[in-house]
Structures are given as C-alpha cells and as structure tokens.
Amino acid sequence: MIRMNWIQNFVKKLFRIDTRQDREVVIIEPHTFQANVIRNKLWYRGDSAEIEQYFQKTARWSVEKARFWAAKAQGSVRKMHSGIVAVVIDRYKDIVLADMNSISFGDDQEGLEELWDKIFQKERLNDVIGEGIAGALASGDGAFKITADECSKYPIVEFYDAENVDFVYVHSRLKEIKFYTDYKDGNKNFRLEEAYGNGYIIYKLYDDAGKETELKRLPETAHLFDVGVPGDIMLAAPLRIFSSVKYKGRGKALFDSKTDVIDGLDEVISQWVDAIRMGRIKRYIPENLIPRDETTGELLPANPFDNDFIAIGDNMSEGASHQVEVSQPQISYEAYVNSYASFLDMVLQGIMSPSTLGIDLKKTDNAESQREKEKVTLHVRNKIVDALNETLPELAKKIMQCNDVMCNRTPGDYEPTVKFGEYASPDFSTTVDTVGKAKQYGIMSLETSVDQLYGDTWTEEEKEEEVARLKAEQGIAEVEEPGVNMAAGIFDVDLGGDGDAGQGNEPNILDEPKGVPGAAAGSQ
C-alpha cells in the first residue's frame, strides 16, 4: 500500500498533476414555502390584478424580473390570464366527485349507514371533500378538521389548505396538525392556533407581534378551552396528493413547476389581443374633414373603439385632393395560433389531456389517438383517487368517533370503505359500450352490469326489477338447486321390500333403480 502511494506521488510529480479542489456552490431558494403556496393559489384564483402585484413585488432574481407578469411599462399594458389552472383543477374535482360512489361501514353494523347518510347530507360533506380536492391540487396539501360545536348536533368538518396548516412530524410519524385562523380586531391582527394531536386539542392566540395572548381577548375565541379527546383520537385527517421535493413533509401543487410556461402562455394571449386591437382599420383624415362637436365646433377626439382616426395637416398645394385614406396592417393570426397551441400543450403536459377539456390542438388526430391521450388524465385521476382512498376512510372513522363522543358514548372501532367507479369517463355511452363488451365476453354478470351502468342513480329495488325484466326478455330461467328435502323425496324408496314407496303408496319416479340394494324387489 505504501509502495502504491509512492508510485502515485511520483507520477503526479512527473506529469505535474495537481488535485482539483472542491468548489462550494451556495444556491438560495427564491421563495419560502408560504410564498410558494400563495403563488400557486393566485394561479388558481385567476385574478390578473393579484397575479401582477405578486410577481412585481416578489421579483428579486433576473429570471423573475424578465417574466411577463413582472414586467413594468411606461404606458398601460393589457395583461390577460388564460385561467387554465382553475379549469383543470375544477375539472379533476368534478371527475373524482362524480366517480365517488359511496362510503360504507359494512353490513354487520346496523344503523350506521343511515346515521352516516344524515351526517353526510346535513354537513354537506360532498362539498367539503370537493374543497379538499381543489385545495390540495391548488396549494399542495391541507387537512380536514373535525369540530364539535353547539351550533350543530353532528360533527362539523372543515378543510384548511396548505397556507393555514402546519404538520409536526417525529421520526417521519405525524404527531400533530396545527390549524391557523386569522382574526382582526380594530387595527390589530390576531392568529388562532389549534393544535390537534392524539387525544388532545390545544388552543393558542397570538397577536400581530407573535406573542401569545389570552383567548378571552377576542369574542370569537372566548369560548374555547383545551380539551382531551377520549380514545387517544386525532380529530383531523391530512390530505396530500403529490409529494414535494423542495419542502420535506409537504405536498406539491398540480401546477407547481409550470410557472414559466403559464407566464409564457399569458404573454402570447396578451400579445395576440394587443395585436388585434392595434390592427384595427386606421383612417387618415385631413383636419378640415375631422368630425366636430355640433354645439361647440371643437374637433372630436379619437376613440380606439368606435371613432379611431389620425389627423393629418391640410394640403394647400395646387391639385391636392382632400380625401380620407384607410389602411389596415396585416396580423399573423396563424403564428399566434401556433404559439398559443404550443404553449398550451406545454402547460398541460403530464397534467391533463387537452381532449378532456374539449380542446383539439391537432386536427389530424383520430379517435384512437384522442383516447390514448386520455391516459394522462387517467393517471393523474388515479393518483388523486389513491390519496382519497387513504384519507376518506380515516376521515369517516374519526367523524363517527367524534359523534360518539358528542353522544357521551365510548368511541367505536369503525372500518369504513370508500368506493370509486372503474371508468375515467363519466359519459354514459362510453360506459354502455365498455360494460356491453364485458357482458358479451362473459366476464361480467347481468347484475354487475346493471349496477355499473346505473350506479347510485337507481335504488337497489329498481336495479332488481331491471335485472328481472332483462332475464324475462332474454329467456333466462331461475334455476333452483335441489335441497336436502327434495333429494330425500327423490330417493324415498322402500328398502325393506314391503312394496310401499312412501306413505301415500305413490309410484316411485325411479322405475328401474340401479345400484340400490333391494330396490328391484320392492318395486315389483
């Protein structure tokens, strides 16, 4: 080993090889987690004024200052937002909610289904779940908070997005969820912190300086006090669909990495509209031909919408003609359309197929190509469903346990399950085609096909009646398997040889029984 090191040092000296020193590179994150959440939520809100304020006030680096939304001009510049973020997120919310069939607690627990239906309807849980899906996709993550309050006899469920939620982990295990609510009292701002842990709820109120103050300081928080939850239950359920690489333990918004392409799409749309406005027909009118006010005789000012003209001086030369000249610049509509389609395609890459939104970016695509593109939507939809399959059963379980606590009962051990449809497309004709093929191939029963077609839109009685009608039309007879008594009646023969085959001396249906000792003698 010593000889090898000596040889290496000798080679370095011989060829004058110097060892390269490691260079330390420091990269500063441009935004905090809260600022990143605010940006993603502003994309979802879609207000152009809010988006422009955010990017102009937070632009610190050169790449941020060069963005369209951060640019400042001497005059007024019309900036338009496409709104594609809100359209995609709302569409995913509608797809998943329409595909969610039911949350059941099993057949062995009577009365739970009826109680759950009441809670689901009274507390509008379908809307709360929709808010959770949209909030998690727009901001990154969030959590459902379960509250027992005198204003309702059932548990109250609310969703807090990533801006107002913080998670406390110990060895990668969730220990506590903190919910934040802002209040305003005069010129002072206060923030309520609700810490939900296993078996406890702790309330703290902070002023605008970050110092803790009494809960009685505000009328909205005066009635709150720390409580212990029986059964060591955490009355909160986190929801995270995608995991963030930048912020450990937090979620990732659906359009978190699409800021630059969304900014480019908005710039193309704004330039397109600006070119259309600037490309209006222009009229060059001599000053003596300019319209004047009827009462004062003053020249009427030009209006870019209904009375656009450019005044030119009067030509007093011999043979001059005083006439209105009209001109219109040429607008490259095709170039703008191609740029718009390219940027929109980049925005939706890996997120949603344009076909799901009814957008046909390539007119040459056939039906099969369009269905292949739907796989992107199906993949993201399945990711959302997987996250809900983990969160919703836990949420339903804690809601029922909270209801037990409100009724002065020991929290029960519930095992709810949530069911989602098997088809990404909610179109009825597509479902009929798929179910019909499965029934034709013999891999789906008649009862299952009717259930898949009509789902929750029909009751169980209506489905049974439809199955009976279909069996009658198709000539499918109900076949009853022979029971024990029926089998005994068939083989009720006299094995003693007295000639009586049953108590009624009726003839045996087996005229020539075989393999039964003594049957032949008894039948003669």
Short mmCIF file of C-alpha atoms in Angstrom, two decimals:
data_model
loop_
_atom_site.label_atom_id
_atom_site.label_comp_id
_atom_site.label_asym_id
_atom_site.label_seq_id
_atom_site.Cartn_x
_atom_site.Cartn_y
_atom_site.Cartn_z
CA MET A 1 0.00 0.00 0.00
CA ILE A 2 2.87 2.36 0.86
CA ARG A 3 4.61 1.47 -2.40
CA MET A 4 1.41 2.23 -4.37
CA ASN A 5 1.09 5.69 -2.76
CA TRP A 6 4.73 6.36 -3.58
CA ILE A 7 4.14 5.46 -7.24
CA GLN A 8 1.09 7.74 -7.42
CA ASN A 9 3.00 10.66 -5.93
CA PHE A 10 5.88 10.02 -8.35
CA VAL A 11 3.50 10.07 -11.35
CA LYS A 12 1.92 13.33 -10.15
CA LYS A 13 5.32 14.98 -9.81
CA LEU A 14 6.48 13.61 -13.15
CA PHE A 15 3.49 14.90 -15.10
CA ARG A 16 2.77 17.86 -12.79
CA ILE A 17 -0.79 16.77 -11.96
CA ASP A 18 -2.49 18.95 -9.36
CA THR A 19 -5.51 17.69 -7.44
CA ARG A 20 -8.60 19.82 -8.13
CA GLN A 21 -10.10 21.40 -5.06
CA ASP A 22 -13.84 21.08 -4.42
CA ARG A 23 -15.74 24.26 -5.10
CA GLU A 24 -18.56 25.21 -2.78
CA VAL A 25 -21.73 26.36 -4.52
CA VAL A 26 -24.42 28.12 -2.50
CA ILE A 27 -27.91 28.26 -4.00
CA ILE A 28 -30.50 30.44 -2.32
CA GLU A 29 -34.14 29.46 -2.54
CA PRO A 30 -36.04 32.32 -4.19
CA HIS A 31 -39.20 31.91 -2.09
CA THR A 32 -40.33 30.41 1.19
CA PHE A 33 -42.96 27.70 1.43
CA GLN A 34 -45.69 30.20 2.27
CA ALA A 35 -44.79 32.42 -0.68
CA ASN A 36 -44.80 29.39 -2.97
CA VAL A 37 -48.27 28.42 -1.71
CA ILE A 38 -49.56 31.95 -2.25
CA ARG A 39 -48.30 31.95 -5.85
CA ASN A 40 -50.00 28.63 -6.61
CA LYS A 41 -53.25 29.84 -5.05
CA LEU A 42 -53.12 33.05 -7.12
CA TRP A 43 -52.79 30.98 -10.28
CA TYR A 44 -55.93 29.12 -9.23
CA ARG A 45 -57.83 32.29 -8.30
CA GLY A 46 -57.03 33.68 -11.75
CA ASP A 47 -57.29 37.39 -10.94
CA SER A 48 -54.92 39.31 -13.26
CA ALA A 49 -54.51 42.22 -10.84
CA GLU A 50 -53.47 39.92 -7.98
CA ILE A 51 -51.06 37.96 -10.17
CA GLU A 52 -49.36 41.12 -11.43
CA GLN A 53 -48.97 42.52 -7.91
CA TYR A 54 -47.41 39.32 -6.63
CA PHE A 55 -44.83 38.95 -9.40
CA GLN A 56 -43.87 42.62 -9.42
CA LYS A 57 -43.44 42.74 -5.62
CA THR A 58 -41.58 39.42 -5.25
CA ALA A 59 -39.32 39.58 -8.32
CA ARG A 60 -35.79 39.54 -6.94
CA TRP A 61 -33.74 37.50 -9.39
CA SER A 62 -33.09 38.29 -13.05
CA VAL A 63 -35.16 35.36 -14.29
CA GLU A 64 -38.11 36.60 -12.25
CA LYS A 65 -37.81 40.20 -13.40
CA ALA A 66 -37.81 39.04 -17.02
CA ARG A 67 -41.20 37.36 -16.70
CA PHE A 68 -44.21 38.84 -18.42
CA TRP A 69 -46.23 39.35 -15.24
CA ALA A 70 -43.31 41.11 -13.52
CA ALA A 71 -42.58 43.48 -16.42
CA LYS A 72 -43.39 47.17 -15.99
CA ALA A 73 -44.10 49.58 -18.82
CA GLN A 74 -44.41 53.36 -19.05
CA GLY A 75 -47.86 53.13 -20.52
CA SER A 76 -50.75 50.81 -19.81
CA VAL A 77 -50.27 47.22 -20.95
CA ARG A 78 -53.18 44.84 -21.12
CA LYS A 79 -52.23 41.59 -19.37
CA MET A 80 -54.55 38.61 -19.65
CA HIS A 81 -54.55 35.34 -17.73
CA SER A 82 -55.73 32.22 -19.53
CA GLY A 83 -57.42 30.71 -16.44
CA ILE A 84 -56.24 27.23 -17.45
CA VAL A 85 -55.17 26.39 -13.88
CA ALA A 86 -58.66 26.82 -12.45
CA VAL A 87 -60.23 24.98 -15.38
CA VAL A 88 -58.01 21.90 -14.95
CA ILE A 89 -58.29 21.73 -11.16
CA ASP A 90 -62.07 22.16 -11.20
CA ARG A 91 -62.36 19.51 -13.89
CA TYR A 92 -60.41 17.00 -11.79
CA LYS A 93 -62.59 17.83 -8.82
CA ASP A 94 -65.74 17.17 -10.85
CA ILE A 95 -64.36 13.92 -12.30
CA VAL A 96 -63.38 12.47 -8.93
CA LEU A 97 -66.56 13.57 -7.12
CA ALA A 98 -68.74 12.15 -9.88
CA ASP A 99 -66.80 8.88 -9.68
CA MET A 100 -67.09 8.55 -5.89
CA ASN A 101 -69.92 6.10 -5.31
CA SER A 102 -70.32 5.74 -1.56
CA ILE A 103 -68.66 5.37 1.84
CA SER A 104 -69.92 2.24 3.59
CA PHE A 105 -69.36 0.74 7.04
CA GLY A 106 -70.18 -2.90 6.34
CA ASP A 107 -73.33 -4.98 6.77
CA ASP A 108 -72.67 -6.15 10.30
CA GLN A 109 -73.26 -2.75 11.93
CA GLU A 110 -76.93 -1.84 11.75
CA GLY A 111 -77.98 1.79 11.71
CA LEU A 112 -74.55 3.16 10.79
CA GLU A 113 -75.38 3.64 7.14
CA GLU A 114 -78.48 5.66 7.96
CA LEU A 115 -76.59 7.77 10.52
CA TRP A 116 -73.73 8.36 8.10
CA ASP A 117 -76.16 9.44 5.37
CA LYS A 118 -77.66 12.01 7.73
CA ILE A 119 -74.25 13.41 8.67
CA PHE A 120 -73.16 13.38 5.02
CA GLN A 121 -76.22 15.34 3.92
CA LYS A 122 -76.55 17.73 6.89
CA GLU A 123 -72.90 18.76 6.96
CA ARG A 124 -72.57 18.87 3.15
CA LEU A 125 -69.56 16.57 3.20
CA ASN A 126 -69.62 16.19 -0.58
CA ASP A 127 -68.87 19.91 -0.94
CA VAL A 128 -66.22 19.75 1.80
CA ILE A 129 -64.47 16.85 0.04
CA GLY A 130 -64.62 18.84 -3.20
CA GLU A 131 -63.00 21.79 -1.45
CA GLY A 132 -60.31 19.45 -0.16
CA ILE A 133 -59.53 18.09 -3.62
CA ALA A 134 -59.35 21.56 -5.19
CA GLY A 135 -57.38 22.97 -2.23
CA ALA A 136 -54.81 20.17 -2.25
CA LEU A 137 -54.32 20.44 -6.02
CA ALA A 138 -54.07 24.23 -5.95
CA SER A 139 -51.93 24.79 -2.85
CA GLY A 140 -50.14 21.45 -2.38
CA ASP A 141 -51.77 19.84 0.64
CA GLY A 142 -54.13 20.50 3.52
CA ALA A 143 -56.12 18.82 6.27
CA PHE A 144 -59.68 18.19 7.37
CA LYS A 145 -60.59 19.48 10.82
CA ILE A 146 -63.44 17.93 12.83
CA THR A 147 -65.13 20.18 15.37
CA ALA A 148 -67.88 19.57 17.94
CA ASP A 149 -69.91 22.73 18.45
CA GLU A 150 -73.30 23.58 19.87
CA CYS A 151 -74.43 25.05 16.56
CA SER A 152 -74.82 21.54 15.14
CA LYS A 153 -75.76 18.19 16.66
CA TYR A 154 -73.37 16.46 14.25
CA PRO A 155 -69.59 16.88 13.88
CA ILE A 156 -68.58 19.86 11.74
CA VAL A 157 -65.95 19.16 9.06
CA GLU A 158 -63.82 21.93 7.51
CA PHE A 159 -60.88 21.87 5.12
CA TYR A 160 -57.79 24.04 5.61
CA ASP A 161 -55.36 24.35 2.70
CA ALA A 162 -51.57 24.45 2.90
CA GLU A 163 -51.46 28.16 3.73
CA ASN A 164 -53.27 27.65 7.05
CA VAL A 165 -51.94 24.22 8.05
CA ASP A 166 -48.69 23.02 9.55
CA PHE A 167 -47.65 19.42 10.23
CA VAL A 168 -45.45 18.27 13.10
CA TYR A 169 -43.52 15.04 12.50
CA VAL A 170 -41.49 12.93 14.88
CA HIS A 171 -39.34 10.28 13.18
CA SER A 172 -41.44 10.63 10.00
CA ARG A 173 -44.60 9.98 12.00
CA LEU A 174 -47.35 12.58 12.11
CA LYS A 175 -47.67 13.79 15.69
CA GLU A 176 -49.73 16.97 15.42
CA ILE A 177 -51.63 19.11 12.93
CA LYS A 178 -51.84 22.84 13.54
CA PHE A 179 -54.67 24.89 12.04
CA TYR A 180 -54.43 28.66 11.75
CA THR A 181 -57.28 31.18 11.58
CA ASP A 182 -56.75 34.94 11.25
CA TYR A 183 -58.91 37.49 13.08
CA LYS A 184 -58.94 41.27 13.03
CA ASP A 185 -59.85 43.47 15.97
CA GLY A 186 -59.66 47.13 15.06
CA ASN A 187 -56.18 47.80 13.69
CA LYS A 188 -54.66 44.68 15.26
CA ASN A 189 -54.35 41.27 13.68
CA PHE A 190 -54.57 38.03 15.64
CA ARG A 191 -53.95 34.41 14.68
CA LEU A 192 -55.60 31.45 16.38
CA GLU A 193 -53.56 28.25 16.50
CA GLU A 194 -55.45 25.00 17.01
CA ALA A 195 -53.14 22.04 17.73
CA TYR A 196 -54.84 18.70 17.06
CA GLY A 197 -52.95 15.72 18.42
CA ASN A 198 -53.66 12.19 19.58
CA GLY A 199 -56.14 12.67 22.42
CA TYR A 200 -55.99 16.46 22.81
CA ILE A 201 -56.86 19.82 21.27
CA ILE A 202 -54.87 22.88 22.39
CA TYR A 203 -55.82 26.49 21.52
CA LYS A 204 -53.40 29.42 21.44
CA LEU A 205 -53.95 33.02 20.34
CA TYR A 206 -51.12 35.20 19.03
CA ASP A 207 -51.09 38.93 18.29
CA ASP A 208 -49.51 40.60 15.27
CA ALA A 209 -46.14 40.67 17.06
CA GLY A 210 -46.15 36.89 17.52
CA LYS A 211 -46.73 37.00 21.28
CA GLU A 212 -49.25 34.71 22.89
CA THR A 213 -52.27 36.39 24.44
CA GLU A 214 -55.40 35.24 26.24
CA LEU A 215 -58.22 33.59 24.33
CA LYS A 216 -60.66 35.99 26.00
CA ARG A 217 -59.05 38.82 24.06
CA LEU A 218 -61.41 38.16 21.14
CA PRO A 219 -65.13 37.35 21.28
CA GLU A 220 -64.65 34.71 18.57
CA THR A 221 -62.20 32.74 20.74
CA ALA A 222 -63.50 33.47 24.25
CA HIS A 223 -65.48 30.22 24.44
CA LEU A 224 -62.53 27.98 23.50
CA PHE A 225 -60.61 25.87 26.02
CA ASP A 226 -58.18 22.98 25.84
CA VAL A 227 -59.88 19.59 25.78
CA GLY A 228 -58.88 15.96 25.95
CA VAL A 229 -60.36 13.55 23.40
CA PRO A 230 -61.26 10.05 24.69
CA GLY A 231 -59.69 7.11 22.96
CA ASP A 232 -56.46 8.91 22.05
CA ILE A 233 -58.03 10.12 18.79
CA MET A 234 -56.74 12.88 16.49
CA LEU A 235 -59.81 14.67 15.14
CA ALA A 236 -58.06 15.70 11.94
CA ALA A 237 -57.03 13.99 8.71
CA PRO A 238 -54.28 15.24 6.38
CA LEU A 239 -54.67 15.23 2.58
CA ARG A 240 -51.64 15.20 0.30
CA ILE A 241 -51.81 14.06 -3.32
CA PHE A 242 -48.30 14.79 -4.61
CA SER A 243 -45.13 14.97 -2.50
CA SER A 244 -42.86 17.99 -2.71
CA VAL A 245 -39.17 17.51 -3.42
CA LYS A 246 -38.29 21.04 -2.30
CA TYR A 247 -40.14 21.05 1.05
CA LYS A 248 -39.88 17.83 3.04
CA GLY A 249 -43.10 16.58 4.56
CA ARG A 250 -45.27 18.88 2.47
CA GLY A 251 -47.28 18.43 -0.68
CA LYS A 252 -46.78 19.68 -4.22
CA ALA A 253 -49.35 21.67 -6.15
CA LEU A 254 -50.51 20.41 -9.52
CA PHE A 255 -49.01 23.39 -11.40
CA ASP A 256 -46.08 23.98 -9.03
CA SER A 257 -43.43 23.51 -11.74
CA LYS A 258 -45.37 25.23 -14.54
CA THR A 259 -44.85 28.89 -13.60
CA ASP A 260 -42.67 29.79 -16.57
CA VAL A 261 -44.86 28.14 -19.23
CA ILE A 262 -48.05 29.63 -17.75
CA ASP A 263 -46.37 33.03 -17.83
CA GLY A 264 -45.43 32.42 -21.48
CA LEU A 265 -48.98 31.34 -22.36
CA ASP A 266 -50.41 34.50 -20.82
CA GLU A 267 -47.86 36.61 -22.72
CA VAL A 268 -48.84 35.02 -26.04
CA ILE A 269 -52.53 35.60 -25.37
CA SER A 270 -51.92 39.22 -24.32
CA GLN A 271 -49.79 39.93 -27.39
CA TRP A 272 -52.42 38.34 -29.59
CA VAL A 273 -55.19 40.52 -28.20
CA ASP A 274 -52.94 43.60 -28.33
CA ALA A 275 -52.13 42.89 -31.98
CA ILE A 276 -55.83 42.60 -32.78
CA ARG A 277 -56.51 45.94 -31.08
CA MET A 278 -53.59 47.68 -32.78
CA GLY A 279 -54.50 46.07 -36.10
CA ARG A 280 -57.81 47.84 -36.44
CA ILE A 281 -58.54 49.84 -39.55
CA LYS A 282 -56.86 53.25 -39.40
CA ARG A 283 -58.30 56.31 -41.12
CA TYR A 284 -56.14 59.27 -42.05
CA ILE A 285 -58.45 62.31 -42.20
CA PRO A 286 -57.45 65.84 -43.19
CA GLU A 287 -58.06 68.34 -40.45
CA ASN A 288 -60.82 70.11 -42.30
CA LEU A 289 -62.69 66.78 -42.59
CA ILE A 290 -62.45 65.76 -38.95
CA PRO A 291 -65.85 65.45 -37.25
CA ARG A 292 -66.65 68.35 -34.95
CA ASP A 293 -68.90 68.83 -31.97
CA GLU A 294 -72.31 70.12 -33.00
CA THR A 295 -72.57 72.69 -30.20
CA THR A 296 -69.02 73.94 -29.65
CA GLY A 297 -67.48 73.22 -33.02
CA GLU A 298 -64.41 71.64 -31.44
CA LEU A 299 -62.71 68.66 -33.04
CA LEU A 300 -63.98 65.34 -31.73
CA PRO A 301 -61.25 63.28 -30.01
CA ALA A 302 -60.29 59.92 -31.44
CA ASN A 303 -61.66 56.79 -29.79
CA PRO A 304 -59.82 53.48 -30.27
CA PHE A 305 -63.07 51.50 -30.41
CA ASP A 306 -65.71 53.34 -32.43
CA ASN A 307 -64.12 56.54 -33.78
CA ASP A 308 -60.45 55.85 -34.42
CA PHE A 309 -58.68 58.21 -36.83
CA ILE A 310 -55.40 60.02 -37.31
CA ALA A 311 -55.47 63.70 -38.17
CA ILE A 312 -53.15 64.94 -40.91
CA GLY A 313 -52.44 68.52 -41.95
CA ASP A 314 -54.33 70.15 -44.79
CA ASN A 315 -52.54 70.04 -48.13
CA MET A 316 -52.90 73.56 -49.67
CA SER A 317 -50.85 72.77 -52.79
CA GLU A 318 -52.32 73.03 -56.29
CA GLY A 319 -54.14 69.87 -57.35
CA ALA A 320 -54.24 68.46 -53.81
CA SER A 321 -57.09 66.11 -53.07
CA HIS A 322 -58.68 66.14 -49.66
CA GLN A 323 -59.85 62.60 -49.01
CA VAL A 324 -59.88 60.06 -46.25
CA GLU A 325 -57.23 57.35 -46.53
CA VAL A 326 -57.89 53.98 -44.94
CA SER A 327 -55.22 51.36 -44.10
CA GLN A 328 -55.07 48.18 -42.03
CA PRO A 329 -51.90 46.31 -41.00
CA GLN A 330 -51.61 42.58 -41.59
CA ILE A 331 -51.87 40.38 -38.48
CA SER A 332 -50.13 36.99 -38.41
CA TYR A 333 -53.04 35.08 -36.98
CA GLU A 334 -51.57 31.70 -37.86
CA ALA A 335 -48.34 32.43 -35.99
CA TYR A 336 -50.25 33.47 -32.86
CA VAL A 337 -52.48 30.37 -33.05
CA ASN A 338 -49.47 28.07 -33.37
CA SER A 339 -47.72 29.78 -30.46
CA TYR A 340 -50.85 29.52 -28.35
CA ALA A 341 -51.26 25.81 -29.13
CA SER A 342 -47.60 25.09 -28.36
CA PHE A 343 -47.62 26.87 -25.00
CA LEU A 344 -50.96 25.35 -24.03
CA ASP A 345 -49.57 21.92 -24.87
CA MET A 346 -46.55 22.58 -22.64
CA VAL A 347 -48.78 23.74 -19.78
CA LEU A 348 -50.90 20.58 -19.93
CA GLN A 349 -48.02 18.14 -20.42
CA GLY A 350 -48.15 15.47 -17.72
CA ILE A 351 -51.20 17.07 -16.11
CA MET A 352 -54.28 16.64 -18.29
CA SER A 353 -55.08 15.68 -21.84
CA PRO A 354 -56.47 18.54 -23.96
CA SER A 355 -59.17 16.11 -25.10
CA THR A 356 -60.57 16.05 -21.55
CA LEU A 357 -61.13 19.80 -21.79
CA GLY A 358 -62.64 19.54 -25.26
CA ILE A 359 -59.55 21.12 -26.87
CA ASP A 360 -58.38 19.73 -30.21
CA LEU A 361 -54.86 21.06 -30.67
CA LYS A 362 -54.12 18.76 -33.60
CA LYS A 363 -56.92 18.45 -36.10
CA THR A 364 -55.38 15.33 -37.66
CA ASP A 365 -55.77 13.15 -34.54
CA ASN A 366 -58.23 10.31 -34.92
CA ALA A 367 -60.47 8.86 -32.21
CA GLU A 368 -57.91 6.26 -31.14
CA SER A 369 -55.21 8.90 -30.76
CA GLN A 370 -57.54 11.02 -28.64
CA ARG A 371 -58.23 8.03 -26.35
CA GLU A 372 -54.51 7.41 -25.98
CA LYS A 373 -54.04 10.98 -24.80
CA GLU A 374 -56.71 10.41 -22.16
CA LYS A 375 -54.25 8.12 -20.34
CA VAL A 376 -52.56 11.21 -18.90
CA THR A 377 -55.83 12.29 -17.33
CA LEU A 378 -56.46 8.75 -16.12
CA HIS A 379 -53.03 8.57 -14.47
CA VAL A 380 -53.48 11.82 -12.50
CA ARG A 381 -57.06 10.89 -11.64
CA ASN A 382 -55.87 7.55 -10.23
CA LYS A 383 -53.26 9.39 -8.18
CA ILE A 384 -55.99 11.56 -6.66
CA VAL A 385 -58.19 8.52 -6.01
CA ASP A 386 -55.31 6.71 -4.28
CA ALA A 387 -54.81 9.66 -1.94
CA LEU A 388 -58.53 9.82 -1.18
CA ASN A 389 -58.65 6.07 -0.53
CA GLU A 390 -56.23 6.68 2.33
CA THR A 391 -57.76 9.89 3.69
CA LEU A 392 -61.54 9.47 3.34
CA PRO A 393 -61.89 6.19 5.31
CA GLU A 394 -59.81 7.70 8.11
CA LEU A 395 -61.89 10.88 7.97
CA ALA A 396 -65.20 8.95 8.09
CA LYS A 397 -63.94 6.88 11.00
CA LYS A 398 -62.99 9.96 13.02
CA ILE A 399 -66.29 11.67 12.21
CA MET A 400 -68.22 8.72 13.63
CA GLN A 401 -65.96 8.57 16.68
CA CYS A 402 -66.46 12.30 17.27
CA ASN A 403 -70.21 11.73 17.02
CA ASP A 404 -69.90 9.02 19.71
CA VAL A 405 -68.08 11.47 21.98
CA MET A 406 -70.78 14.09 21.40
CA CYS A 407 -73.41 11.49 22.39
CA ASN A 408 -71.45 10.57 25.57
CA ARG A 409 -70.52 7.15 24.20
CA THR A 410 -67.20 5.38 24.03
CA PRO A 411 -65.67 5.91 20.58
CA GLY A 412 -66.30 2.81 18.50
CA ASP A 413 -63.94 0.98 16.19
CA TYR A 414 -65.20 1.59 12.66
CA GLU A 415 -63.83 0.25 9.40
CA PRO A 416 -65.34 2.35 6.59
CA THR A 417 -64.54 1.81 2.93
CA VAL A 418 -64.89 4.20 0.01
CA LYS A 419 -65.79 3.04 -3.49
CA PHE A 420 -64.87 4.77 -6.72
CA GLY A 421 -66.02 3.95 -10.24
CA GLU A 422 -63.79 1.95 -12.52
CA TYR A 423 -64.14 4.25 -15.51
CA ALA A 424 -62.41 7.55 -16.04
CA SER A 425 -65.01 8.84 -18.48
CA PRO A 426 -68.43 9.65 -16.98
CA ASP A 427 -70.04 9.60 -20.43
CA PHE A 428 -72.97 7.14 -20.41
CA SER A 429 -72.46 5.95 -24.00
CA THR A 430 -68.83 5.08 -23.26
CA THR A 431 -69.88 3.18 -20.14
CA VAL A 432 -72.56 1.28 -22.08
CA ASP A 433 -70.02 0.30 -24.73
CA THR A 434 -67.46 -0.91 -22.17
CA VAL A 435 -69.96 -2.76 -19.98
CA GLY A 436 -71.66 -4.29 -23.03
CA LYS A 437 -68.37 -5.72 -24.28
CA ALA A 438 -67.57 -7.15 -20.83
CA LYS A 439 -71.03 -8.77 -20.69
CA GLN A 440 -70.64 -10.13 -24.22
CA TYR A 441 -67.26 -11.68 -23.43
CA GLY A 442 -68.78 -13.44 -20.42
CA ILE A 443 -66.60 -11.76 -17.79
CA MET A 444 -69.39 -9.74 -16.15
CA SER A 445 -72.71 -10.91 -14.78
CA LEU A 446 -76.06 -9.33 -15.58
CA GLU A 447 -76.46 -8.00 -12.04
CA THR A 448 -72.99 -6.40 -12.06
CA SER A 449 -73.52 -4.82 -15.48
CA VAL A 450 -76.77 -3.17 -14.34
CA ASP A 451 -75.06 -1.92 -11.16
CA GLN A 452 -72.14 -0.50 -13.16
CA LEU A 453 -74.45 1.23 -15.62
CA TYR A 454 -76.75 2.98 -13.18
CA GLY A 455 -74.63 3.16 -10.01
CA ASP A 456 -76.18 5.35 -7.33
CA THR A 457 -78.75 6.90 -9.68
CA TRP A 458 -81.05 3.90 -9.18
CA THR A 459 -82.12 2.26 -5.94
CA GLU A 460 -81.50 -1.41 -5.20
CA GLU A 461 -85.18 -2.21 -5.85
CA GLU A 462 -85.06 -0.55 -9.28
CA LYS A 463 -81.91 -2.48 -10.15
CA GLU A 464 -83.51 -5.78 -9.09
CA GLU A 465 -86.60 -5.03 -11.19
CA GLU A 466 -84.42 -4.20 -14.18
CA VAL A 467 -82.48 -7.46 -13.78
CA ALA A 468 -85.75 -9.41 -13.60
CA ARG A 469 -87.07 -7.71 -16.76
CA LEU A 470 -83.85 -8.41 -18.65
CA LYS A 471 -83.89 -12.07 -17.62
CA ALA A 472 -87.52 -12.38 -18.73
CA GLU A 473 -86.77 -10.79 -22.11
CA GLN A 474 -83.66 -12.90 -22.65
CA GLY A 475 -85.38 -16.11 -21.55
CA ILE A 476 -83.08 -16.73 -18.61
CA ALA A 477 -84.94 -19.01 -16.20
CA GLU A 478 -84.36 -19.05 -12.48
CA VAL A 479 -82.76 -22.40 -11.64
CA GLU A 480 -83.14 -23.61 -8.09
CA GLU A 481 -80.58 -26.04 -6.76
CA PRO A 482 -82.09 -29.19 -5.21
CA GLY A 483 -82.26 -29.05 -1.44
CA VAL A 484 -81.89 -31.79 1.14
CA ASN A 485 -85.63 -32.47 1.41
CA MET A 486 -86.02 -32.59 -2.37
CA ALA A 487 -83.19 -35.06 -2.74
CA ALA A 488 -84.65 -37.22 0.03
CA GLY A 489 -88.02 -37.23 -1.75
CA ILE A 490 -86.46 -38.44 -5.00
CA PHE A 491 -84.75 -41.38 -3.36
CA ASP A 492 -87.63 -42.21 -0.98
CA VAL A 493 -87.82 -45.88 -1.92
CA ASP A 494 -88.73 -48.92 0.08
CA LEU A 495 -85.53 -50.60 1.03
CA GLY A 496 -87.29 -53.14 3.20
CA GLY A 497 -89.04 -54.89 0.29
CA ASP A 498 -92.64 -54.31 1.50
CA GLY A 499 -93.69 -52.75 -1.81
CA ASP A 500 -94.61 -49.30 -0.41
CA ALA A 501 -92.62 -46.45 -1.90
CA GLY A 502 -93.61 -43.69 0.53
CA GLN A 503 -96.54 -43.18 2.80
CA GLY A 504 -99.02 -42.39 0.05
CA ASN A 505 -98.29 -45.57 -1.96
CA GLU A 506 -97.45 -43.35 -4.93
CA PRO A 507 -95.40 -44.87 -7.72
CA ASN A 508 -91.68 -44.20 -7.50
CA ILE A 509 -90.28 -41.89 -10.13
CA LEU A 510 -87.34 -44.25 -10.47
CA ASP A 511 -88.86 -47.14 -12.40
CA GLU A 512 -85.64 -49.07 -12.61
CA PRO A 513 -83.32 -48.01 -9.83
CA LYS A 514 -79.79 -49.17 -10.22
CA GLY A 515 -77.17 -49.66 -7.60
CA VAL A 516 -79.68 -49.63 -4.70
CA PRO A 517 -79.83 -52.98 -2.88
CA GLY A 518 -83.37 -54.34 -2.61
CA ALA A 519 -84.93 -51.64 -4.83
CA ALA A 520 -85.89 -54.03 -7.61
CA ALA A 521 -87.72 -56.38 -5.26
CA GLY A 522 -89.51 -53.55 -3.56
CA SER A 523 -90.72 -52.09 -6.84
CA GLN A 524 -92.34 -55.28 -8.10
#
